[in-house]
Coordinates of N, CA and C in Angstrom, one line a residue:
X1 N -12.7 -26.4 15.9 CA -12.0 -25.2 15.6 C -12.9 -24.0 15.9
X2 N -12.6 -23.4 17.0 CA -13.3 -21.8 17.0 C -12.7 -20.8 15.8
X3 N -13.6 -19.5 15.4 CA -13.4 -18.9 14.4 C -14.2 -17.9 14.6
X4 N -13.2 -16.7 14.3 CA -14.4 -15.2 14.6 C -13.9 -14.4 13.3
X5 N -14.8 -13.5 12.4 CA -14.0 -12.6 11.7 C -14.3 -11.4 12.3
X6 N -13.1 -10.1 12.1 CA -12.8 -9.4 12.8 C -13.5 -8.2 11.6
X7 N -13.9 -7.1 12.0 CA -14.2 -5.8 10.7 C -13.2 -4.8 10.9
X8 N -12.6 -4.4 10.3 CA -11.4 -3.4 10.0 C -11.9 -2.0 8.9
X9 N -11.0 -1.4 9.5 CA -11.3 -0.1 8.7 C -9.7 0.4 8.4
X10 N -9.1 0.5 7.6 CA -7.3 0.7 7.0 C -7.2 2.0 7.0
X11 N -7.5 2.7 6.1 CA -8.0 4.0 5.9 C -7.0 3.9 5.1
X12 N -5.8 5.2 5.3 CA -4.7 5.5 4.7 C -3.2 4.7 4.6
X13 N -3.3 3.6 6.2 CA -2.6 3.5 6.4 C -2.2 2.1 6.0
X14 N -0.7 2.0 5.7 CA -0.3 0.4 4.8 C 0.1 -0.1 6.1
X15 N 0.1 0.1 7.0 CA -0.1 -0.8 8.2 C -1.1 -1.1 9.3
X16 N -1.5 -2.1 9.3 CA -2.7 -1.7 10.5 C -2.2 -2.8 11.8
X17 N -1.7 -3.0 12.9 CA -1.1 -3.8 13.6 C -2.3 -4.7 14.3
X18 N -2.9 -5.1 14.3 CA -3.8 -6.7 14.2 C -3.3 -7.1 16.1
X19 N -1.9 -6.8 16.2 CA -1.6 -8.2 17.3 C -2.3 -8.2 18.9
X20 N -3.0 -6.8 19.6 CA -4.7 -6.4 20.4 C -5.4 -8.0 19.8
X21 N -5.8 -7.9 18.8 CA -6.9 -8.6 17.8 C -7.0 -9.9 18.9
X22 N -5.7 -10.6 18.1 CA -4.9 -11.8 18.6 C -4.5 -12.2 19.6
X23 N -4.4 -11.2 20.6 CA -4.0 -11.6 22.1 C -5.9 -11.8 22.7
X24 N -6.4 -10.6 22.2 CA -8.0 -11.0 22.8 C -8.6 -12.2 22.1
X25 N -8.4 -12.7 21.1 CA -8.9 -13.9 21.2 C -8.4 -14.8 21.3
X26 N -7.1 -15.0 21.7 CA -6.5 -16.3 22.2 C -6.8 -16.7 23.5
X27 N -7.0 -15.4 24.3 CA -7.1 -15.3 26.0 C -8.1 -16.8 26.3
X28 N -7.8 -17.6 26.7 CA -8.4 -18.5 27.7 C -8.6 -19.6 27.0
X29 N -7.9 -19.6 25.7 CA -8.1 -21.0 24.9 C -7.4 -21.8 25.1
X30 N -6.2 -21.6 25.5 CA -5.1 -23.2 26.0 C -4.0 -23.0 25.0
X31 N -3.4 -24.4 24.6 CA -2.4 -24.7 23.8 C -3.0 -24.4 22.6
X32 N -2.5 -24.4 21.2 CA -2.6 -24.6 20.0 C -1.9 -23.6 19.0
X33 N -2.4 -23.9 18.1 CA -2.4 -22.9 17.4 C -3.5 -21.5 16.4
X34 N -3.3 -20.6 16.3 CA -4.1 -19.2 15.8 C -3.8 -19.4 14.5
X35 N -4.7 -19.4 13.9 CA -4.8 -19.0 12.2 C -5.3 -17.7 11.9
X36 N -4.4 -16.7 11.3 CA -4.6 -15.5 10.3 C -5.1 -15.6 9.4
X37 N -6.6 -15.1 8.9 CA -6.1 -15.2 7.4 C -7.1 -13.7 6.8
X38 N -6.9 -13.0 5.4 CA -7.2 -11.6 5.4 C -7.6 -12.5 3.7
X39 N -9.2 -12.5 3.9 CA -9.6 -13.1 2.8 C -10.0 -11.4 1.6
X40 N -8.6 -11.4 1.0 CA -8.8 -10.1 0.4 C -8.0 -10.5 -0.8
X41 N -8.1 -9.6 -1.7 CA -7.4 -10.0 -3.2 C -6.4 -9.4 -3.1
X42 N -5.7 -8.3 -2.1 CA -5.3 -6.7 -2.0 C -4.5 -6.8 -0.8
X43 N -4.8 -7.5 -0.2 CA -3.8 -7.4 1.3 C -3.4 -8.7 2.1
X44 N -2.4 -8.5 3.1 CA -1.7 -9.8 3.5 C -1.4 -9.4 4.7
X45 N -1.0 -10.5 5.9 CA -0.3 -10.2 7.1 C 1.1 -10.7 7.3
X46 N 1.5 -10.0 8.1 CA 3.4 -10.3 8.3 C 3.4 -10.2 9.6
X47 N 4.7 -10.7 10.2 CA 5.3 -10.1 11.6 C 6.0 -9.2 11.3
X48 N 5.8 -8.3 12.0 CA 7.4 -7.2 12.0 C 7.1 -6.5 13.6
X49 N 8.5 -5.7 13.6 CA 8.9 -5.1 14.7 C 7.8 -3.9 14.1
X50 N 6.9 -3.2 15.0 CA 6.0 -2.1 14.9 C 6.8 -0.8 15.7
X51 N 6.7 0.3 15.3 CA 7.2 1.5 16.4 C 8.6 2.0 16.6
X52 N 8.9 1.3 15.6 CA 10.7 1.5 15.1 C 11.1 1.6 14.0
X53 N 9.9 2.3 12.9 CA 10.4 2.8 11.8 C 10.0 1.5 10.7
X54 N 9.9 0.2 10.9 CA 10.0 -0.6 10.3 C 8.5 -0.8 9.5
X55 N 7.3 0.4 9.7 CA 6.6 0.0 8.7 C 6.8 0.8 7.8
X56 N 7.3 1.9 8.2 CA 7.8 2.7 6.5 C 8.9 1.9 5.4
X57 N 9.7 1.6 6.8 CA 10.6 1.0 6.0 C 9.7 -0.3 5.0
X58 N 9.0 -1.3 5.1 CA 8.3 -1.9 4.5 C 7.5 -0.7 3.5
X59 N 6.8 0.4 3.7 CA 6.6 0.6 2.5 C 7.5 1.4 1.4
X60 N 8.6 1.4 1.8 CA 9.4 1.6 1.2 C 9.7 0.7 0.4
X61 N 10.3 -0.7 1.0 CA 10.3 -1.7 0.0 C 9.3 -2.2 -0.5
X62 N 8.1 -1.9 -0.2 CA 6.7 -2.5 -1.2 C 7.3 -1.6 -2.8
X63 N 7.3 0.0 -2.3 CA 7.2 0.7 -3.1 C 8.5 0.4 -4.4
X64 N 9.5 -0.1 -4.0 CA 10.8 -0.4 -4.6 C 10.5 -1.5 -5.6
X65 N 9.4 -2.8 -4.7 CA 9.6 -4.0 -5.4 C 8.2 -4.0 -6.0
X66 N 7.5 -3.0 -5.9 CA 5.9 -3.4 -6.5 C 5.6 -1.6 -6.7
X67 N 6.2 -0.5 -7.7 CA 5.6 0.2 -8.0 C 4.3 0.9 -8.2
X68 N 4.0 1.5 -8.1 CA 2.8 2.1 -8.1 C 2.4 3.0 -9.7
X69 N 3.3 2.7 -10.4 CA 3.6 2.9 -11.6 C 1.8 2.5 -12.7
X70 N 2.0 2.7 -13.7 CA 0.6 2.4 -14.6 C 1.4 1.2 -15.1
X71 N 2.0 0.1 -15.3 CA 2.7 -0.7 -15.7 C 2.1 -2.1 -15.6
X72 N 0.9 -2.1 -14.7 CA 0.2 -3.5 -14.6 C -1.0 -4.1 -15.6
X73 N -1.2 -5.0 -16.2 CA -2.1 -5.2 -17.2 C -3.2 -5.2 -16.0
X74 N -3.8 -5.4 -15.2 CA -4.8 -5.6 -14.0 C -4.9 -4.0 -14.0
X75 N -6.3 -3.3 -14.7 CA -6.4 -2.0 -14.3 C -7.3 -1.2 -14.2
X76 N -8.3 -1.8 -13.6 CA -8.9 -1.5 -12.6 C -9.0 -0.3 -11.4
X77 N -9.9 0.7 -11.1 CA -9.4 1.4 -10.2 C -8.4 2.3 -10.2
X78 N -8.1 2.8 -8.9 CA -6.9 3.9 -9.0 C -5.9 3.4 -9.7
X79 N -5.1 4.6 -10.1 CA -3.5 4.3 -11.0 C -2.8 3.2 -10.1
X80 N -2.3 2.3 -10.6 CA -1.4 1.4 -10.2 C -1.8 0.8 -9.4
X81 N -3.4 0.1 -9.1 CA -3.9 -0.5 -8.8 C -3.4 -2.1 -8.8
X82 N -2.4 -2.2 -9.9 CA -2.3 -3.3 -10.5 C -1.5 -4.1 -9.4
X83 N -0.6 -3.5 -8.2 CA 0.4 -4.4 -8.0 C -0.4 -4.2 -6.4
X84 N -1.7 -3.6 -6.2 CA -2.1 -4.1 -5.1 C -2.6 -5.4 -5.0
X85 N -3.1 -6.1 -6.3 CA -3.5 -7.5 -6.2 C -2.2 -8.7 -6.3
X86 N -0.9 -7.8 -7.0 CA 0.2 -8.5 -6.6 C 1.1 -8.7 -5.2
X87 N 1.1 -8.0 -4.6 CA 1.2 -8.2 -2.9 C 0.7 -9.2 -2.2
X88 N 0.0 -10.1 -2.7 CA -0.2 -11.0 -2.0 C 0.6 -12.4 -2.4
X89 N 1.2 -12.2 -3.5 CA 1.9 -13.0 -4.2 C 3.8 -12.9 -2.7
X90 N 4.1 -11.9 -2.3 CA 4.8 -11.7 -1.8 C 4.9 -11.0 0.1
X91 N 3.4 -11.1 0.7 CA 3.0 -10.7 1.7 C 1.4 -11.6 2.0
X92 N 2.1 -12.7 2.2 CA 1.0 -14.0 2.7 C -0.4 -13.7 2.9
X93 N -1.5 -14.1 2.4 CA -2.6 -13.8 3.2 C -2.9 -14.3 4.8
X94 N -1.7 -15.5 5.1 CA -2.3 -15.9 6.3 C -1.1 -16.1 6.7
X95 N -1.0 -16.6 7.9 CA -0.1 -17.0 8.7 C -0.5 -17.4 10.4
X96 N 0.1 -18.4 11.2 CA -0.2 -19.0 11.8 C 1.2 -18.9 12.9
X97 N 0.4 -18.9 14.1 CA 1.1 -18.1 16.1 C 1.1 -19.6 16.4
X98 N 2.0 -20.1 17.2 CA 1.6 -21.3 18.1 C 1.2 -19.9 19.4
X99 N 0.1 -20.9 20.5 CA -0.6 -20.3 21.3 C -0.1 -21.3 22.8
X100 N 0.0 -20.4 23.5 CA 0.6 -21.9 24.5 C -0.2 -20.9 26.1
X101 N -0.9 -21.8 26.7 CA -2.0 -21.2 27.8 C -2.9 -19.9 27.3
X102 N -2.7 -20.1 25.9 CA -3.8 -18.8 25.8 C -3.3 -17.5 25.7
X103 N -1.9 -17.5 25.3 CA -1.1 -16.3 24.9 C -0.2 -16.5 23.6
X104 N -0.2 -16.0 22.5 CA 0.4 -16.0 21.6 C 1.7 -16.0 21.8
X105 N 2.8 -16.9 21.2 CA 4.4 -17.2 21.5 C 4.9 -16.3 20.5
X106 N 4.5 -14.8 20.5 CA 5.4 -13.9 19.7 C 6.8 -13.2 20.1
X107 N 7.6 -13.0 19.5 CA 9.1 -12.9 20.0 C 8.8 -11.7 20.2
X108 N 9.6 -11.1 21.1 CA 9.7 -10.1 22.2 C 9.3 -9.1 21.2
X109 N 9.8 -8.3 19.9 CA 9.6 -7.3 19.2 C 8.8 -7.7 18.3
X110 N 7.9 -9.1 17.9 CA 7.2 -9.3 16.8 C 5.5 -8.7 17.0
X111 N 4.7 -8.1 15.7 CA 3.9 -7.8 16.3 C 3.1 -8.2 15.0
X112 N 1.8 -8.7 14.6 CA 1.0 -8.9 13.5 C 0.6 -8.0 12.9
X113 N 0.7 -7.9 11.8 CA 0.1 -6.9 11.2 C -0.8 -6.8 9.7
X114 N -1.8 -6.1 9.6 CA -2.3 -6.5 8.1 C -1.9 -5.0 7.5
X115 N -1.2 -6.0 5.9 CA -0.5 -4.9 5.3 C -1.8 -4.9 3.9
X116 N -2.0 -3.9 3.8 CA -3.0 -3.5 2.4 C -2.5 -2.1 1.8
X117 N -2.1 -2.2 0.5 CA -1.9 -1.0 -0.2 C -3.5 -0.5 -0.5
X118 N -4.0 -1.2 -0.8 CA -5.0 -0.9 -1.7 C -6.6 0.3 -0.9
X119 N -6.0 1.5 -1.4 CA -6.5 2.5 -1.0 C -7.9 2.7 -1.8
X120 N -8.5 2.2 -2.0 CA -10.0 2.0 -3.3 C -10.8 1.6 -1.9
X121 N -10.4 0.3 -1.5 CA -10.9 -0.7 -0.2 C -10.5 -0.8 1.0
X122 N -11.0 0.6 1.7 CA -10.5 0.1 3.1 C -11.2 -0.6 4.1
X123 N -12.2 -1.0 4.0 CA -13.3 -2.2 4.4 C -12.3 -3.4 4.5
X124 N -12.2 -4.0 5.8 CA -11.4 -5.3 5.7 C -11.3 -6.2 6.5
X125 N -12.1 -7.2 6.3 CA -11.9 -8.2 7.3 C -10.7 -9.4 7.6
X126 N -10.7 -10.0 8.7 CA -9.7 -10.8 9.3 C -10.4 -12.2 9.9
X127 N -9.6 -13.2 9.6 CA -10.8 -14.0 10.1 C -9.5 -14.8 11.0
X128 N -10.0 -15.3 12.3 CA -9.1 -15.5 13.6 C -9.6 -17.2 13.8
X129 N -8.7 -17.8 13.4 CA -9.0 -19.3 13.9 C -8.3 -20.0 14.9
X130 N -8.9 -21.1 15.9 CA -7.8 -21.5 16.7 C -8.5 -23.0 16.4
X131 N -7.0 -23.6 16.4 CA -7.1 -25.1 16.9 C -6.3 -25.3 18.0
X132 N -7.1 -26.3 18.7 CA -6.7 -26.7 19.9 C -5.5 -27.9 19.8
X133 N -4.4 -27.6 20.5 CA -3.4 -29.0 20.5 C -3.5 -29.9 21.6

């Protein structure tokens, strides 16, 4: 299994689009499959359509289903810190591309992305695995 981890910087933003990341390190590896994974207590990756409104609209529904409210016993850090360790409960840490000649099999509008609320830590690593099929 090859394996690289990636350094990120989030800043402000609850979307950071990863799928650059993933196409450069799949390049020349063959069939298999790419392992995601965002070894963070705070953040997760998803597919979504990028550039059509659909990361607000995700944080809109983060914001709907995971408040930002003082309501979390986990309290730590900024206000409402609490439901950025919950987001992962509902926004995977990892997820996994089939790879086929060394190009990611993502659907025409799918793009990877690492979602982190958590504005305390924007320090963030990605760690990119492939197994060969």
């Amino acid at each position: 299994m090859d394996t690289d981890v990636v350094q990120l910087r989030t800043g402000t933003s609850l979307v950071t689009d990863i799928t650059d990341l993933i196409l450069q390190f799949c390049r020349d590896r063959g069939d298999g499959l790419c392992h995601v994974f965002v070894p963070h207590a705070t953040a997760g990756v998803a597919l979504i359509e990028t550039g059509s409104g659909s990361e607000s609209d995700l944080e809109v529904a983060i914001d709907r289903l995971l408040p930002r409210d003082d309501i979390y016993r986990h309290r730590h850090g900024s206000r409402g810190h609490g439901r950025d360790h919950v987001l992962p409960a509902f926004i995977s840490p990892s997820l996994a591309v089939p790879v086929l000649a060394g190009r990611p099999t993502l659907g025409t509008w799918q793009s990877v992305v690492l979602v982190d609320t958590n504005a305390d830590n924007p320090d963030r690593k990605v760690r990119l695995s492939f197994l060969p099929g």
